[in-house]
PDB file of C-alpha atoms in Angstrom:
ATOM      1  CA  UNK A 104       0.000   0.000   0.000  1.00  0.00           C
ATOM      2  CA  UNK A 105       1.786   3.197  -1.184  1.00  0.00           C
ATOM      3  CA  UNK A 106       2.296   5.919   1.426  1.00  0.00           C
ATOM      4  CA  UNK A 107       0.020   8.937   0.957  1.00  0.00           C
ATOM      5  CA  UNK A 108       2.769  11.570   0.908  1.00  0.00           C
ATOM      6  CA  UNK A 109       0.441  14.537   1.406  1.00  0.00           C
ATOM      7  CA  UNK A 110      -1.260  12.991   4.416  1.00  0.00           C
ATOM      8  CA  UNK A 111       2.049  11.759   5.822  1.00  0.00           C
ATOM      9  CA  UNK A 112       3.533  15.277   5.544  1.00  0.00           C
ATOM     10  CA  UNK A 113       0.556  16.726   7.412  1.00  0.00           C
ATOM     11  CA  UNK A 114       0.440  14.395  10.428  1.00  0.00           C
ATOM     12  CA  UNK A 115       3.856  12.650  10.377  1.00  0.00           C
ATOM     13  CA  UNK A 116       2.185   9.460  11.577  1.00  0.00           C
ATOM     14  CA  UNK A 117       1.951   5.984  10.097  1.00  0.00           C
ATOM     15  CA  UNK A 118      -0.939   3.750  11.169  1.00  0.00           C
ATOM     16  CA  UNK A 119      -1.691   0.308   9.814  1.00  0.00           C
ATOM     17  CA  UNK A 120      -3.402  -2.964  10.609  1.00  0.00           C
ATOM     18  CA  UNK A 121      -2.020  -5.456   8.116  1.00  0.00           C
ATOM     19  CA  UNK A 122       0.316  -8.468   7.737  1.00  0.00           C
ATOM     20  CA  UNK A 123       3.892  -7.861   8.896  1.00  0.00           C
ATOM     21  CA  UNK A 124       5.303  -8.134   5.371  1.00  0.00           C
ATOM     22  CA  UNK A 125       3.055  -5.302   4.175  1.00  0.00           C
ATOM     23  CA  UNK A 126       3.959  -3.060   7.102  1.00  0.00           C
ATOM     24  CA  UNK A 127       7.686  -3.708   6.654  1.00  0.00           C
ATOM     25  CA  UNK A 128       7.317  -2.788   2.987  1.00  0.00           C
ATOM     26  CA  UNK A 129       5.636   0.480   3.998  1.00  0.00           C
ATOM     27  CA  UNK A 130       8.443   1.243   6.459  1.00  0.00           C
ATOM     28  CA  UNK A 131      10.973   0.702   3.692  1.00  0.00           C
ATOM     29  CA  UNK A 132       9.037   3.206   1.585  1.00  0.00           C
ATOM     30  CA  UNK A 133       9.144   5.700   4.463  1.00  0.00           C
ATOM     31  CA  UNK A 134      12.911   5.157   4.641  1.00  0.00           C
ATOM     32  CA  UNK A 135      13.179   6.002   0.939  1.00  0.00           C
ATOM     33  CA  UNK A 136      11.029   9.108   1.397  1.00  0.00           C
ATOM     34  CA  UNK A 137      13.282  10.193   4.260  1.00  0.00           C
ATOM     35  CA  UNK A 138      16.454   9.550   2.250  1.00  0.00           C
ATOM     36  CA  UNK A 139      15.134  11.593  -0.674  1.00  0.00           C
ATOM     37  CA  UNK A 140      14.080  14.398   1.674  1.00  0.00           C
ATOM     38  CA  UNK A 141      17.576  14.555   3.167  1.00  0.00           C
ATOM     39  CA  UNK A 142      19.152  14.775  -0.301  1.00  0.00           C
ATOM     40  CA  UNK A 143      16.698  17.449  -1.461  1.00  0.00           C
ATOM     41  CA  UNK A 144      17.233  19.486   1.704  1.00  0.00           C
ATOM     42  CA  UNK A 145      20.978  19.566   1.030  1.00  0.00           C
ATOM     43  CA  UNK A 146      20.407  20.368  -2.657  1.00  0.00           C
ATOM     44  CA  UNK A 147      18.088  23.327  -2.044  1.00  0.00           C
ATOM     45  CA  UNK A 148      20.175  24.488   0.906  1.00  0.00           C
ATOM     46  CA  UNK A 149      23.165  24.819  -1.436  1.00  0.00           C
ATOM     47  CA  UNK A 150      21.031  26.561  -4.065  1.00  0.00           C
ATOM     48  CA  UNK A 151      19.794  29.061  -1.475  1.00  0.00           C
ATOM     49  CA  UNK A 152      23.386  29.758  -0.453  1.00  0.00           C
ATOM     50  CA  UNK A 153      24.465  30.325  -4.064  1.00  0.00           C
ATOM     51  CA  UNK A 154      21.512  32.670  -4.712  1.00  0.00           C
ATOM     52  CA  UNK A 155      22.346  34.639  -1.563  1.00  0.00           C
ATOM     53  CA  UNK A 156      25.989  34.964  -2.609  1.00  0.00           C
ATOM     54  CA  UNK A 157      24.791  36.113  -6.040  1.00  0.00           C
ATOM     55  CA  UNK A 158      22.719  38.860  -4.387  1.00  0.00           C
ATOM     56  CA  UNK A 159      25.717  39.993  -2.326  1.00  0.00           C
ATOM     57  CA  UNK A 160      27.968  40.038  -5.408  1.00  0.00           C
ATOM     58  CA  UNK A 161      25.368  42.021  -7.408  1.00  0.00           C
ATOM     59  CA  UNK A 162      25.061  44.613  -4.625  1.00  0.00           C
ATOM     60  CA  UNK A 163      28.849  44.946  -4.447  1.00  0.00           C
ATOM     61  CA  UNK A 164      28.981  45.416  -8.230  1.00  0.00           C
ATOM     62  CA  UNK A 165      26.387  48.192  -8.059  1.00  0.00           C
ATOM     63  CA  UNK A 166      28.492  49.976  -5.463  1.00  0.00           C
ATOM     64  CA  UNK A 167      31.710  49.499  -7.494  1.00  0.00           C
ATOM     65  CA  UNK A 168      30.276  50.678 -10.830  1.00  0.00           C
ATOM     66  CA  UNK A 169      28.578  53.654  -9.210  1.00  0.00           C
ATOM     67  CA  UNK A 170      31.977  54.757  -7.897  1.00  0.00           C
ATOM     68  CA  UNK A 171      34.121  53.953 -10.944  1.00  0.00           C
ATOM     69  CA  UNK A 172      31.857  54.843 -13.896  1.00  0.00           C
ATOM     70  CA  UNK A 173      31.366  58.431 -14.915  1.00  0.00           C
ATOM     71  CA  UNK A 174      29.156  57.737 -17.917  1.00  0.00           C
ATOM     72  CA  UNK A 175      25.683  58.198 -16.404  1.00  0.00           C
ATOM     73  CA  UNK A 176      23.893  56.492 -19.291  1.00  0.00           C
ATOM     74  CA  UNK A 177      26.074  53.374 -19.013  1.00  0.00           C
ATOM     75  CA  UNK A 178      25.890  53.483 -15.233  1.00  0.00           C
ATOM     76  CA  UNK A 179      22.092  53.603 -15.354  1.00  0.00           C
ATOM     77  CA  UNK A 180      21.915  50.639 -17.742  1.00  0.00           C
ATOM     78  CA  UNK A 181      24.265  48.484 -15.648  1.00  0.00           C
ATOM     79  CA  UNK A 182      22.521  49.432 -12.435  1.00  0.00           C
ATOM     80  CA  UNK A 183      19.141  48.478 -13.929  1.00  0.00           C
ATOM     81  CA  UNK A 184      20.473  45.110 -15.089  1.00  0.00           C
ATOM     82  CA  UNK A 185      21.992  44.399 -11.668  1.00  0.00           C
ATOM     83  CA  UNK A 186      18.788  45.388  -9.867  1.00  0.00           C
ATOM     84  CA  UNK A 187      16.786  43.030 -12.108  1.00  0.00           C
ATOM     85  CA  UNK A 188      19.351  40.303 -11.372  1.00  0.00           C
ATOM     86  CA  UNK A 189      19.034  40.972  -7.627  1.00  0.00           C
ATOM     87  CA  UNK A 190      15.236  40.705  -7.809  1.00  0.00           C
ATOM     88  CA  UNK A 191      15.476  37.437  -9.774  1.00  0.00           C
ATOM     89  CA  UNK A 192      18.025  36.017  -7.336  1.00  0.00           C
ATOM     90  CA  UNK A 193      15.915  37.125  -4.354  1.00  0.00           C
ATOM     91  CA  UNK A 194      12.863  35.313  -5.728  1.00  0.00           C
ATOM     92  CA  UNK A 195      14.953  32.189  -6.448  1.00  0.00           C
ATOM     93  CA  UNK A 196      16.422  32.426  -2.913  1.00  0.00           C
ATOM     94  CA  UNK A 197      12.964  32.532  -1.310  1.00  0.00           C
ATOM     95  CA  UNK A 198      11.682  29.658  -3.476  1.00  0.00           C
ATOM     96  CA  UNK A 199      14.736  27.570  -2.560  1.00  0.00           C
ATOM     97  CA  UNK A 200      14.161  28.195   1.161  1.00  0.00           C
ATOM     98  CA  UNK A 201      10.462  27.304   0.887  1.00  0.00           C
ATOM     99  CA  UNK A 202      11.247  24.122  -1.045  1.00  0.00           C
ATOM    100  CA  UNK A 203      13.946  23.178   1.460  1.00  0.00           C
ATOM    101  CA  UNK A 204      11.470  23.635   4.317  1.00  0.00           C
ATOM    102  CA  UNK A 205       8.900  21.537   2.434  1.00  0.00           C
ATOM    103  CA  UNK A 206      11.328  18.617   2.191  1.00  0.00           C
ATOM    104  CA  UNK A 207      12.438  19.224   5.766  1.00  0.00           C
ATOM    105  CA  UNK A 208       8.920  18.370   6.876  1.00  0.00           C
ATOM    106  CA  UNK A 209       9.330  14.771   5.653  1.00  0.00           C
ATOM    107  CA  UNK A 210      12.934  14.437   6.799  1.00  0.00           C
ATOM    108  CA  UNK A 211      11.717  12.288   9.678  1.00  0.00           C
ATOM    109  CA  UNK A 212      13.431  10.861  12.746  1.00  0.00           C
ATOM    110  CA  UNK A 213      15.454   7.957  11.378  1.00  0.00           C
ATOM    111  CA  UNK A 214      15.830   5.762  14.440  1.00  0.00           C
ATOM    112  CA  UNK A 215      12.073   5.362  14.825  1.00  0.00           C
ATOM    113  CA  UNK A 216      11.362   3.607  11.541  1.00  0.00           C
ATOM    114  CA  UNK A 217      14.686   1.747  11.781  1.00  0.00           C
ATOM    115  CA  UNK A 218      13.824   0.370  15.234  1.00  0.00           C
ATOM    116  CA  UNK A 219      10.242  -0.420  14.168  1.00  0.00           C
ATOM    117  CA  UNK A 220      11.403  -2.400  11.143  1.00  0.00           C
ATOM    118  CA  UNK A 221      13.951  -4.456  13.097  1.00  0.00           C
ATOM    119  CA  UNK A 222      11.455  -5.202  15.883  1.00  0.00           C
ATOM    120  CA  UNK A 223       8.788  -6.321  13.397  1.00  0.00           C
ATOM    121  CA  UNK A 224      11.260  -8.547  11.577  1.00  0.00           C
ATOM    122  CA  UNK A 225      12.156 -10.161  14.901  1.00  0.00           C
ATOM    123  CA  UNK A 226       8.510 -10.660  15.914  1.00  0.00           C
ATOM    124  CA  UNK A 227       7.534 -12.071  12.504  1.00  0.00           C
ATOM    125  CA  UNK A 228       9.663 -15.186  13.098  1.00  0.00           C
ATOM    126  CA  UNK A 229       7.025 -16.483  15.542  1.00  0.00           C
ATOM    127  CA  UNK A 230       3.922 -15.198  13.781  1.00  0.00           C
ATOM    128  CA  UNK A 231       1.640 -16.454  11.058  1.00  0.00           C
ATOM    129  CA  UNK A 232       2.538 -14.535   7.890  1.00  0.00           C
ATOM    130  CA  UNK A 233      -1.159 -13.815   7.225  1.00  0.00           C
ATOM    131  CA  UNK A 234      -1.947 -12.565  10.725  1.00  0.00           C
ATOM    132  CA  UNK A 235      -2.583  -8.845  10.976  1.00  0.00           C
ATOM    133  CA  UNK A 236      -0.469  -6.709  13.252  1.00  0.00           C
ATOM    134  CA  UNK A 237      -1.423  -3.219  14.423  1.00  0.00           C
ATOM    135  CA  UNK A 238       1.199  -0.485  14.317  1.00  0.00           C
ATOM    136  CA  UNK A 239       1.048   3.177  15.279  1.00  0.00           C
ATOM    137  CA  UNK A 240       4.300   4.995  14.532  1.00  0.00           C
ATOM    138  CA  UNK A 241       4.678   8.733  15.105  1.00  0.00           C
ATOM    139  CA  UNK A 242       7.470  10.942  13.794  1.00  0.00           C
ATOM    140  CA  UNK A 243       6.248  14.009  15.638  1.00  0.00           C
ATOM    141  CA  UNK A 244       8.843  15.855  17.763  1.00  0.00           C
ATOM    142  CA  UNK A 245       8.354  15.433  21.487  1.00  0.00           C
ATOM    143  CA  UNK A 246       8.337  19.144  22.357  1.00  0.00           C
ATOM    144  CA  UNK A 247       4.772  19.898  21.324  1.00  0.00           C
ATOM    145  CA  UNK A 248       2.072  21.256  23.618  1.00  0.00           C
ATOM    146  CA  UNK A 249      -0.025  18.139  23.127  1.00  0.00           C
ATOM    147  CA  UNK A 250       2.745  16.022  24.677  1.00  0.00           C
ATOM    148  CA  UNK A 251       3.355  18.321  27.643  1.00  0.00           C
ATOM    149  CA  UNK A 252       2.285  16.598  30.870  1.00  0.00           C
ATOM    150  CA  UNK A 253       3.185  19.068  33.640  1.00  0.00           C
ATOM    151  CA  UNK A 254       4.834  22.428  34.264  1.00  0.00           C
ATOM    152  CA  UNK A 255       6.602  22.922  37.590  1.00  0.00           C
ATOM    153  CA  UNK A 256       8.768  25.668  39.156  1.00  0.00           C
ATOM    154  CA  UNK A 257      12.526  25.053  38.957  1.00  0.00           C
ATOM    155  CA  UNK A 258      13.905  23.675  42.224  1.00  0.00           C
ATOM    156  CA  UNK A 259      16.755  26.201  42.620  1.00  0.00           C
ATOM    157  CA  UNK A 260      16.493  28.775  39.780  1.00  0.00           C
ATOM    158  CA  UNK A 261      14.136  31.560  40.790  1.00  0.00           C
ATOM    159  CA  UNK A 262      11.575  32.424  38.130  1.00  0.00           C
ATOM    160  CA  UNK A 263      12.466  29.407  35.991  1.00  0.00           C
ATOM    161  CA  UNK A 264      10.046  26.651  35.040  1.00  0.00           C
ATOM    162  CA  UNK A 265      10.305  23.061  33.863  1.00  0.00           C
ATOM    163  CA  UNK A 266       8.005  21.547  31.235  1.00  0.00           C
ATOM    164  CA  UNK A 267       7.763  17.751  31.254  1.00  0.00           C
ATOM    165  CA  UNK A 268       6.955  15.922  28.019  1.00  0.00           C
ATOM    166  CA  UNK A 269       5.924  12.356  27.216  1.00  0.00           C
ATOM    167  CA  UNK A 270       5.346  11.040  23.707  1.00  0.00           C
ATOM    168  CA  UNK A 271       4.394   7.444  22.903  1.00  0.00           C
ATOM    169  CA  UNK A 272       5.856   7.266  19.408  1.00  0.00           C
ATOM    170  CA  UNK A 273       5.358   3.559  18.763  1.00  0.00           C
ATOM    171  CA  UNK A 274       2.699   1.028  19.641  1.00  0.00           C
ATOM    172  CA  UNK A 275       2.575  -2.538  18.298  1.00  0.00           C
ATOM    173  CA  UNK A 276      -0.137  -5.132  18.913  1.00  0.00           C
ATOM    174  CA  UNK A 277      -0.312  -8.662  17.588  1.00  0.00           C
ATOM    175  CA  UNK A 278      -0.281 -12.361  18.436  1.00  0.00           C
ATOM    176  CA  UNK A 279       2.207 -15.219  18.122  1.00  0.00           C
ATOM    177  CA  UNK A 280       1.680 -18.741  16.825  1.00  0.00           C
ATOM    178  CA  UNK A 281       0.943 -19.970  20.370  1.00  0.00           C
ATOM    179  CA  UNK A 282      -1.969 -17.448  20.543  1.00  0.00           C
ATOM    180  CA  UNK A 283      -0.121 -15.297  23.078  1.00  0.00           C
ATOM    181  CA  UNK A 284      -1.039 -11.680  22.473  1.00  0.00           C
ATOM    182  CA  UNK A 285       1.486  -8.903  22.908  1.00  0.00           C
ATOM    183  CA  UNK A 286       1.301  -5.146  23.287  1.00  0.00           C
ATOM    184  CA  UNK A 287       4.529  -3.182  22.988  1.00  0.00           C
ATOM    185  CA  UNK A 288       4.978   0.561  23.296  1.00  0.00           C
ATOM    186  CA  UNK A 289       7.816   3.062  23.639  1.00  0.00           C
ATOM    187  CA  UNK A 290       7.443   6.514  25.220  1.00  0.00           C
ATOM    188  CA  UNK A 291      10.086   9.232  24.995  1.00  0.00           C
ATOM    189  CA  UNK A 292      10.566  11.446  28.054  1.00  0.00           C
ATOM    190  CA  UNK A 293      12.000  14.954  28.055  1.00  0.00           C
ATOM    191  CA  UNK A 294      12.327  18.080  30.212  1.00  0.00           C
ATOM    192  CA  UNK A 295      12.633  21.685  29.099  1.00  0.00           C
ATOM    193  CA  UNK A 296      14.007  24.229  31.555  1.00  0.00           C
ATOM    194  CA  UNK A 297      13.504  27.895  30.689  1.00  0.00           C
ATOM    195  CA  UNK A 298      13.616  31.365  32.198  1.00  0.00           C
ATOM    196  CA  UNK A 299      15.467  34.679  32.275  1.00  0.00           C
ATOM    197  CA  UNK A 300      19.107  34.854  33.304  1.00  0.00           C
ATOM    198  CA  UNK A 301      21.110  37.992  34.049  1.00  0.00           C
ATOM    199  CA  UNK A 302      24.467  38.099  32.265  1.00  0.00           C
ATOM    200  CA  UNK A 303      27.738  39.698  33.337  1.00  0.00           C
ATOM    201  CA  UNK A 304      26.771  42.885  31.493  1.00  0.00           C
ATOM    202  CA  UNK A 305      23.662  43.213  33.628  1.00  0.00           C
ATOM    203  CA  UNK A 306      21.239  42.452  30.793  1.00  0.00           C
ATOM    204  CA  UNK A 307      18.667  39.688  31.147  1.00  0.00           C
ATOM    205  CA  UNK A 308      18.483  37.025  28.459  1.00  0.00           C
ATOM    206  CA  UNK A 309      15.946  34.288  27.899  1.00  0.00           C
ATOM    207  CA  UNK A 310      17.555  30.867  28.255  1.00  0.00           C
ATOM    208  CA  UNK A 311      16.231  27.357  27.702  1.00  0.00           C
ATOM    209  CA  UNK A 312      17.713  23.916  28.090  1.00  0.00           C
ATOM    210  CA  UNK A 313      16.298  20.599  26.873  1.00  0.00           C
ATOM    211  CA  UNK A 314      17.256  17.344  28.529  1.00  0.00           C
ATOM    212  CA  UNK A 315      16.179  13.811  27.614  1.00  0.00           C
ATOM    213  CA  UNK A 316      14.618  11.734  30.356  1.00  0.00           C
ATOM    214  CA  UNK A 317      15.175   8.432  28.566  1.00  0.00           C
ATOM    215  CA  UNK A 318      12.819   6.019  26.861  1.00  0.00           C
ATOM    216  CA  UNK A 319      10.186   3.910  28.638  1.00  0.00           C
ATOM    217  CA  UNK A 320       9.344   0.600  26.966  1.00  0.00           C
ATOM    218  CA  UNK A 321       6.277  -1.343  28.079  1.00  0.00           C
ATOM    219  CA  UNK A 322       5.555  -4.936  27.131  1.00  0.00           C
ATOM    220  CA  UNK A 323       2.389  -6.815  28.010  1.00  0.00           C
ATOM    221  CA  UNK A 324       1.895 -10.529  27.207  1.00  0.00           C
ATOM    222  CA  UNK A 325      -1.550 -12.113  27.516  1.00  0.00           C
ATOM    223  CA  UNK A 326      -1.482 -15.900  27.299  1.00  0.00           C
ATOM    224  CA  UNK A 327      -3.602 -19.036  27.562  1.00  0.00           C
ATOM    225  CA  UNK A 328      -4.192 -20.261  31.120  1.00  0.00           C
ATOM    226  CA  UNK A 329      -4.590 -23.796  29.800  1.00  0.00           C
ATOM    227  CA  UNK A 330      -1.214 -23.770  28.053  1.00  0.00           C
ATOM    228  CA  UNK A 331       0.672 -21.870  30.746  1.00  0.00           C
ATOM    229  CA  UNK A 332      -1.306 -22.819  33.845  1.00  0.00           C
ATOM    230  CA  UNK A 333       1.774 -23.212  36.035  1.00  0.00           C
ATOM    231  CA  UNK A 334       2.769 -19.573  35.582  1.00  0.00           C
ATOM    232  CA  UNK A 335       1.316 -18.559  38.939  1.00  0.00           C
ATOM    233  CA  UNK A 336       3.840 -20.674  40.848  1.00  0.00           C
ATOM    234  CA  UNK A 337       6.794 -19.028  39.099  1.00  0.00           C
ATOM    235  CA  UNK A 338       6.540 -15.602  40.709  1.00  0.00           C
ATOM    236  CA  UNK A 339       9.909 -16.054  42.393  1.00  0.00           C
ATOM    237  CA  UNK A 340      11.547 -17.197  39.149  1.00  0.00           C
ATOM    238  CA  UNK A 341      10.683 -14.233  36.970  1.00  0.00           C
ATOM    239  CA  UNK A 342      13.257 -11.827  38.438  1.00  0.00           C
ATOM    240  CA  UNK A 343      16.057 -14.240  37.674  1.00  0.00           C
ATOM    241  CA  UNK A 344      14.853 -14.624  34.091  1.00  0.00           C
ATOM    242  CA  UNK A 345      15.321 -10.943  33.287  1.00  0.00           C
ATOM    243  CA  UNK A 346      18.440 -10.332  31.211  1.00  0.00           C
ATOM    244  CA  UNK A 347      18.437  -6.678  30.190  1.00  0.00           C
ATOM    245  CA  UNK A 348      21.188  -4.659  28.455  1.00  0.00           C
ATOM    246  CA  UNK A 349      23.435  -2.642  30.781  1.00  0.00           C
ATOM    247  CA  UNK A 350      21.909   0.670  29.757  1.00  0.00           C
ATOM    248  CA  UNK A 351      18.338  -0.471  30.442  1.00  0.00           C
ATOM    249  CA  UNK A 352      16.797  -0.460  33.916  1.00  0.00           C
ATOM    250  CA  UNK A 353      13.782  -2.344  35.261  1.00  0.00           C
ATOM    251  CA  UNK A 354      10.883  -0.038  36.128  1.00  0.00           C
ATOM    252  CA  UNK A 355       8.064  -2.468  36.810  1.00  0.00           C
ATOM    253  CA  UNK A 356       7.320  -6.192  36.646  1.00  0.00           C
ATOM    254  CA  UNK A 357       3.967  -7.804  37.289  1.00  0.00           C
ATOM    255  CA  UNK A 358       2.762 -11.377  36.793  1.00  0.00           C
ATOM    256  CA  UNK A 359      -0.759 -12.830  36.986  1.00  0.00           C
ATOM    257  CA  UNK A 360      -2.238 -16.119  35.818  1.00  0.00           C
ATOM    258  CA  UNK A 361      -3.337 -14.390  32.589  1.00  0.00           C
ATOM    259  CA  UNK A 362      -0.632 -11.865  31.762  1.00  0.00           C
ATOM    260  CA  UNK A 363       2.821 -10.431  32.406  1.00  0.00           C
ATOM    261  CA  UNK A 364       3.661  -6.740  32.304  1.00  0.00           C
ATOM    262  CA  UNK A 365       7.236  -5.506  32.021  1.00  0.00           C
ATOM    263  CA  UNK A 366       8.389  -1.878  31.984  1.00  0.00           C
ATOM    264  CA  UNK A 367      11.984  -0.885  31.245  1.00  0.00           C
ATOM    265  CA  UNK A 368      13.682   2.491  30.925  1.00  0.00           C
ATOM    266  CA  UNK A 369      16.564   3.058  28.529  1.00  0.00           C
ATOM    267  CA  UNK A 370      19.027   5.686  29.766  1.00  0.00           C
ATOM    268  CA  UNK A 371      18.916   9.132  28.094  1.00  0.00           C
ATOM    269  CA  UNK A 372      22.287   8.864  26.325  1.00  0.00           C
ATOM    270  CA  UNK A 373      21.044   5.963  24.138  1.00  0.00           C
ATOM    271  CA  UNK A 374      17.293   6.669  24.138  1.00  0.00           C
ATOM    272  CA  UNK A 375      17.464   7.485  20.414  1.00  0.00           C
ATOM    273  CA  UNK A 376      19.781   4.623  19.473  1.00  0.00           C
ATOM    274  CA  UNK A 377      17.846   2.152  17.324  1.00  0.00           C
ATOM    275  CA  UNK A 378      20.297  -0.683  18.053  1.00  0.00           C
ATOM    276  CA  UNK A 379      19.905  -0.216  21.823  1.00  0.00           C
ATOM    277  CA  UNK A 380      16.108  -0.050  21.506  1.00  0.00           C
ATOM    278  CA  UNK A 381      16.054  -3.235  19.442  1.00  0.00           C
ATOM    279  CA  UNK A 382      18.354  -5.095  21.859  1.00  0.00           C
ATOM    280  CA  UNK A 383      16.253  -4.034  24.845  1.00  0.00           C
ATOM    281  CA  UNK A 384      12.961  -5.077  23.231  1.00  0.00           C
ATOM    282  CA  UNK A 385      14.456  -8.422  22.176  1.00  0.00           C
ATOM    283  CA  UNK A 386      15.754  -9.027  25.700  1.00  0.00           C
ATOM    284  CA  UNK A 387      12.325  -8.214  27.152  1.00  0.00           C
ATOM    285  CA  UNK A 388      10.541 -10.746  24.922  1.00  0.00           C
ATOM    286  CA  UNK A 389      13.179 -13.436  25.504  1.00  0.00           C
ATOM    287  CA  UNK A 390      13.083 -12.925  29.273  1.00  0.00           C
ATOM    288  CA  UNK A 391       9.310 -13.249  29.547  1.00  0.00           C
ATOM    289  CA  UNK A 392       9.207 -16.208  27.177  1.00  0.00           C
ATOM    290  CA  UNK A 393      11.821 -17.971  29.259  1.00  0.00           C
ATOM    291  CA  UNK A 394       9.309 -17.914  32.124  1.00  0.00           C
ATOM    292  CA  UNK A 395       6.445 -18.933  29.818  1.00  0.00           C
ATOM    293  CA  UNK A 396       8.395 -21.898  28.443  1.00  0.00           C
ATOM    294  CA  UNK A 397       9.163 -23.065  31.978  1.00  0.00           C
ATOM    295  CA  UNK A 398       5.492 -22.726  32.873  1.00  0.00           C
ATOM    296  CA  UNK A 399       4.539 -24.729  29.789  1.00  0.00           C
ATOM    297  CA  UNK A 400       6.859 -27.588  30.715  1.00  0.00           C
ATOM    298  CA  UNK A 401       5.527 -27.628  34.281  1.00  0.00           C
ATOM    299  CA  UNK A 402       1.941 -27.627  33.047  1.00  0.00           C
ATOM    300  CA  UNK A 403       2.345 -30.840  31.084  1.00  0.00           C
TER     301      UNK A 403
END
């Protein structure tokens, strides 16, 4: 299913409920759109620079000829030509900037579609190829008012405030061959500090600072009580089954006779690293399935 470029540019969100192969194909198309956007941004950025330099050169020439030429008729003709050239270059400069901004809109956050594709490829190994999977994938930046959760006074900077942001940029739902259903989501966290600061000259300047709070990943598995009936006696075993990457920390772990919920936070310095996200998600699935497989063997 081809990506609707106009709609994608407007909302920067991909939503689908389809077989994994179809969704992966769409993500590959998004990757191509992003690659083209990056190339076009560079191309029109260079064009805008050249047009601007042309304007500067034309202005300098007007100044030079007005000083050096004494023939007023010739001076007037050259000046008119240079002014027309400046106007043409100015229009081309503005068009180049507008076009660059247009492509910048679809120059999306790379690690999100990269992580989504790798995770789906991993999950597809234990899924029926014809089974639909539901994916919501957002490329919106986190610092939007709709993702702001709270605003609090700064703890030690008078007059400063802190805005807290949370943005769930990916959500995946599906089921494996053993009928176990899974729900996976990732939520970026961020803080923005801002306020007025007095400099050494005595003037006040507005300052802001953005700091990542990491990435929260939530995984929920819902399974068959008949197949995994012994799960309720393995409460003490589940902690030992968790094998998370070094830069991922356990936030919450809950087990019932019907489901397991696992929440992990990836540290801020690698929260936008697609390889780290993929490794963490893989480790989360493997850890919970280690407990499920033990429960299955005990249930027989």
